[in-house]
Short mmCIF file of C-alpha atoms in Angstrom, two decimals:
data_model
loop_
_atom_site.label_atom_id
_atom_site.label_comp_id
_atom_site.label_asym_id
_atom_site.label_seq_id
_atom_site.Cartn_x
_atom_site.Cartn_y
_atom_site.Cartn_z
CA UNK A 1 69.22 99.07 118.15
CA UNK A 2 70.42 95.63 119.37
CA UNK A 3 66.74 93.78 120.38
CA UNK A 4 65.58 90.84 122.73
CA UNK A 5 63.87 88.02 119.80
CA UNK A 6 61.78 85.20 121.06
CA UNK A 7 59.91 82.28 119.28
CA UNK A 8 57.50 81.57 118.24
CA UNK A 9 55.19 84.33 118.56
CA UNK A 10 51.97 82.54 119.51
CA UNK A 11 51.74 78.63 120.26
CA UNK A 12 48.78 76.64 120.60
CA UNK A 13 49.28 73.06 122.56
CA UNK A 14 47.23 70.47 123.95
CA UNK A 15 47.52 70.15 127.77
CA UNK A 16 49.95 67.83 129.25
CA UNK A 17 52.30 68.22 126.03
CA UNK A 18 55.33 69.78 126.30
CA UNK A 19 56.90 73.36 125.23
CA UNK A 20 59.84 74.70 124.61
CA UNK A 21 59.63 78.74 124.51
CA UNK A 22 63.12 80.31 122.95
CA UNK A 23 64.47 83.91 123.35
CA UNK A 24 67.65 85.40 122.02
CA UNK A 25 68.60 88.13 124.69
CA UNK A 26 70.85 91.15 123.63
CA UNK A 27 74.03 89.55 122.76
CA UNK A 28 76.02 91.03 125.55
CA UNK A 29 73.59 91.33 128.00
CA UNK A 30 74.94 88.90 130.84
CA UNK A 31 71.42 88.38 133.20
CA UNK A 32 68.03 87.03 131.69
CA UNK A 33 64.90 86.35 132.86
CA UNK A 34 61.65 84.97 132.01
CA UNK A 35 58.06 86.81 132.89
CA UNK A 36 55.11 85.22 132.63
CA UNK A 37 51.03 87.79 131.84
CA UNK A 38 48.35 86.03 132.12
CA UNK A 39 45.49 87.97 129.70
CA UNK A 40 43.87 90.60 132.20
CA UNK A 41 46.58 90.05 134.83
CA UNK A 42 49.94 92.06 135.76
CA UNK A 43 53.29 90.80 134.86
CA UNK A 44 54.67 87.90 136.94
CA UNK A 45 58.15 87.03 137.73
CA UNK A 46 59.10 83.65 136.86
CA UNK A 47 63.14 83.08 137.00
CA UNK A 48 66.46 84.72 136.66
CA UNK A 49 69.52 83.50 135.49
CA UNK A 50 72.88 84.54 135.15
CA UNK A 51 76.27 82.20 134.81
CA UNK A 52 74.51 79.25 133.74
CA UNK A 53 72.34 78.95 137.10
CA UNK A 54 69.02 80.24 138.07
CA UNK A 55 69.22 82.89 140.46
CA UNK A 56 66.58 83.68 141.75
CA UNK A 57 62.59 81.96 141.05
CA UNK A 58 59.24 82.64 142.26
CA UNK A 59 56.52 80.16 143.59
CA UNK A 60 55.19 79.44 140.25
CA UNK A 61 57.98 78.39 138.82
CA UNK A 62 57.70 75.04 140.02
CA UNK A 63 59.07 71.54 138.65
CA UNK A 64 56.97 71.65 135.90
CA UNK A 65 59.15 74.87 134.49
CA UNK A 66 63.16 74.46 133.69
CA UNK A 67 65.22 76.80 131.89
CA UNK A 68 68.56 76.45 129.77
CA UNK A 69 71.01 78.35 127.85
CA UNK A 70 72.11 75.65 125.65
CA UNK A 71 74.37 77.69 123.49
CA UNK A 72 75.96 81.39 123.64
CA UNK A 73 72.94 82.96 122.04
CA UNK A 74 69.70 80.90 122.96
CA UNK A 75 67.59 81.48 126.62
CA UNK A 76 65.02 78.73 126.74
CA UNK A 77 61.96 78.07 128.37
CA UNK A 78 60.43 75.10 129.12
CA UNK A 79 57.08 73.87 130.85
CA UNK A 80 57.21 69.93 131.08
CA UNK A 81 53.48 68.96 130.96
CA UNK A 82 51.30 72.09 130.26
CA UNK A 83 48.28 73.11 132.09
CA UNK A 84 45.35 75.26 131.72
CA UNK A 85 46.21 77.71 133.46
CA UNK A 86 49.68 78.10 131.91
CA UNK A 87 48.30 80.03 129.53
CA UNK A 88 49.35 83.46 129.35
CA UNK A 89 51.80 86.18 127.50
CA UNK A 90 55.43 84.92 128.10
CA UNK A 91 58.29 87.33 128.30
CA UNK A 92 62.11 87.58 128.07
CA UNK A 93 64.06 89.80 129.21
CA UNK A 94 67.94 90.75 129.37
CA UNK A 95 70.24 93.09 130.89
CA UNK A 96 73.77 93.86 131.57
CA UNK A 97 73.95 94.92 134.67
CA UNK A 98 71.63 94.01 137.76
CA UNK A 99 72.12 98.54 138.73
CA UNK A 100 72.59 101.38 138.29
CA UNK A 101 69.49 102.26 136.32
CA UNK A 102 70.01 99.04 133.58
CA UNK A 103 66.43 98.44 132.58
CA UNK A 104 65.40 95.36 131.89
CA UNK A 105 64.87 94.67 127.80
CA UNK A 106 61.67 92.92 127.32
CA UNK A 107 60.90 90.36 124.30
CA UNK A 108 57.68 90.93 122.35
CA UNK A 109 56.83 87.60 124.33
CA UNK A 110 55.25 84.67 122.87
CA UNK A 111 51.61 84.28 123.37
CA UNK A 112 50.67 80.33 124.96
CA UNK A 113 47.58 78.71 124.91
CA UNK A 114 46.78 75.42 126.89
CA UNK A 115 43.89 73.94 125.31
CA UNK B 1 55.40 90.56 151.19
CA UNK B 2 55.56 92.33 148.17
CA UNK B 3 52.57 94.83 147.33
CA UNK B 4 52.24 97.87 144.85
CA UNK B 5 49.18 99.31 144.31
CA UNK B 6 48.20 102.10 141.21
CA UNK B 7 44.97 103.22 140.54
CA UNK B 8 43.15 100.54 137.81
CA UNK B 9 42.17 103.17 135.20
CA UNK B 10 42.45 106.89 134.25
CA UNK B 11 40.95 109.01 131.31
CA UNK B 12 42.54 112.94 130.02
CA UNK B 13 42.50 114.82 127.09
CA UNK B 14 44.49 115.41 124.81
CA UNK B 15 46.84 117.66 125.37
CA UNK B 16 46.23 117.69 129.17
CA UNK B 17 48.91 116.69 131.95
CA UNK B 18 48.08 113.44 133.98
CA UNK B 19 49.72 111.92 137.04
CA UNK B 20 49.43 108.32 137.97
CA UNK B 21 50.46 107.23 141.53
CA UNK B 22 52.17 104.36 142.50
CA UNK B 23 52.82 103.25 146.19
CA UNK B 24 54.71 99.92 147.77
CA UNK B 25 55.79 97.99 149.89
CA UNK B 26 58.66 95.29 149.37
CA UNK B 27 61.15 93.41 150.95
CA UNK B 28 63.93 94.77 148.84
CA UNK B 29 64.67 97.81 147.07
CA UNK B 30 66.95 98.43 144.39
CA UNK B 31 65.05 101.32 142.16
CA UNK B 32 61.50 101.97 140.48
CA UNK B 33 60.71 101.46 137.06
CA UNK B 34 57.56 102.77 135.39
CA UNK B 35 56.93 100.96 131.55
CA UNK B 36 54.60 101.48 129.03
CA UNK B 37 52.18 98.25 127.88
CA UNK B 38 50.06 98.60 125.04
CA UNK B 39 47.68 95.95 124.66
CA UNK B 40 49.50 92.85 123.58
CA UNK B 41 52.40 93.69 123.27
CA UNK B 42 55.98 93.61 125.32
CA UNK B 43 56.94 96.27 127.93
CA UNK B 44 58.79 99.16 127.07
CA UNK B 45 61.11 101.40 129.51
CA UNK B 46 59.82 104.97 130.25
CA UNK B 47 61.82 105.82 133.76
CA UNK B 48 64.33 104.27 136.39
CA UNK B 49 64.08 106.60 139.86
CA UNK B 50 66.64 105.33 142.71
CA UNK B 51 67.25 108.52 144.26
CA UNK B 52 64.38 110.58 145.77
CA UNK B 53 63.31 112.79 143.43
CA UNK B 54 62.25 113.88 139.86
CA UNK B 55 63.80 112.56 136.85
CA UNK B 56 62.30 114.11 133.84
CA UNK B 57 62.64 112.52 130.07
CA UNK B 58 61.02 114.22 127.13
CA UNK B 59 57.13 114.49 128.00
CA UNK B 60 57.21 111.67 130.68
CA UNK B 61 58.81 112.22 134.36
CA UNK B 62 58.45 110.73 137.10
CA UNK B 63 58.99 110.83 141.26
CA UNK B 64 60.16 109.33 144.10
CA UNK B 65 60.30 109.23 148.19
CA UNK B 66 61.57 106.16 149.19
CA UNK B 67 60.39 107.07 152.80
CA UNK B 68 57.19 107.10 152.03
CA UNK B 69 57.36 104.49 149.31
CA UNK B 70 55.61 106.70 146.62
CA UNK B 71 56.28 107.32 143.09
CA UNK B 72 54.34 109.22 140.23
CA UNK B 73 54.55 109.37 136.55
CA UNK B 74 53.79 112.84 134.93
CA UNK B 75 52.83 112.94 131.28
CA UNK B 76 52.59 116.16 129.63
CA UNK B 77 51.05 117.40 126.87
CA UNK B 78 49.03 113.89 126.10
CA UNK B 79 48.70 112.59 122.93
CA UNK B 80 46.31 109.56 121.27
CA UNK B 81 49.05 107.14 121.50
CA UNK B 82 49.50 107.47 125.28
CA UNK B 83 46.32 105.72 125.73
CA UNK B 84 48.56 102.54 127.18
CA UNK B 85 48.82 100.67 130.35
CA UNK B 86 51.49 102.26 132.48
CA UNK B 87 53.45 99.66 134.89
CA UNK B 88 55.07 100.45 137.85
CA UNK B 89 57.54 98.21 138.89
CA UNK B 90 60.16 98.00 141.92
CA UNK B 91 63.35 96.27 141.43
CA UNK B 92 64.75 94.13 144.16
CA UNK B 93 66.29 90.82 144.33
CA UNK B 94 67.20 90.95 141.16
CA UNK B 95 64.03 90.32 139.94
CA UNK B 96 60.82 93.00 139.24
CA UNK B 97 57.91 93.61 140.66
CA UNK B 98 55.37 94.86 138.49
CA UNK B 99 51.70 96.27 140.00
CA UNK B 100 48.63 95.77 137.79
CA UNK B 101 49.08 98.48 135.96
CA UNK B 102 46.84 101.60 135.22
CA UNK B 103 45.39 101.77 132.32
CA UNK B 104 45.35 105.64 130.74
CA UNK B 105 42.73 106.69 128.35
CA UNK B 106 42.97 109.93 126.50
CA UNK B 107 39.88 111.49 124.74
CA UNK B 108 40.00 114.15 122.46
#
């Protein structure tokens, strides 16, 4: 069964550096999105995508956050200067269709820490 | 404004039937989800409801009224690895909305 894959699985970085969090979405899935969960805390949206533009983003998805797809298979993630409080469980997710009953296929997320 | 609200915890027994309720209110509508967390780990998919409703799957279903914005998950016959925190989540602008989950214990 065709999976969502995203690296690394846990990263530890100081704050202010940068980070670069990849996922590999279901290769014909066509919209992807990035969730953020901070430990203890529900799951936050952070930004769709779909035809090489964001879509749709939430308040915390601020400057500090960009995303790419710099190739046919790769959906990246990136947080420019990292802060405390970016850390949290970071999710990917894909789908074909944006109805109809298309769930959303998460990642197993990769787990951030700001230190 | 975008608000869903579940209860925060729930314990059953094994082999018991539980219902968790899920209520919200959102700008935009396009379907409910309910998922399954366990601790640390991604998501999965239990249900999709649109329609009002029960959709039934397995051991899991689960309910809606859009009028009254109000779903519910059913699990039957519980087992040990049900203990999990169940997510309900509305889908609008393409984007979801999760609430903070309920988090199901089962004894035996």
């Amino acid at each position: 069964e065709p999976e969502v894959t995203q690296t690394p699985s846990h990263q530890v970085t100081q704050m202010g550096q940068e980070v670069i969090l990849r996922c590999v979405p279901i290769s014909n899935h066509l919209y992807f999105y990035w969730y953020r969960q901070i430990l203890g805390q529900k799951v936050e949206f952070l930004v769709s995508f779909y035809n090489n533009e964001i879509s749709e983003k939430s308040e915390i998805f601020d400057d500090q956050f960009s995303v790419e797809r710099p190739d046919g298979s790769n959906f990246t993630l990136k947080i420019r200067s990292t802060k405390l409080e970016d850390s949290a469980m970071y999710f990917c997710a894909s789908t074909f269709l944006l109805a109809g009953g298309e769930t959303q296929y998460f990642g197993p997320g990769t787990r951030l820490l700001v230190l | 404004g975008q608000n869903i609200d579940q209860p925060t915890e729930m314990t059953a027994t094994e082999g018991a039937i539980v219902q968790i309720n899920c209520t919200y209110q959102t700008s935009g509508f396009n379907g409910l989800f309910w998922y399954q967390q366990h601790a640390g780990e991604a998501p999965t998919f239990l249900s999709y409801n649109v329609l009002d409703g029960l959709e039934e799957k397995g051991r899991f279903s689960s309910f809606l009224s859009r009028s009254k914005g109000y779903s519910y998950l059913l699990l039957k016959e519980l087992q040990m690895k049900d203990s999990a925190s169940y997510l309900c989540a509305v889908y609008g602008g393409n984007k979801l909305v999760f609430g903070a989950g309920t988090i199901l214990r089962v004894k035996s």
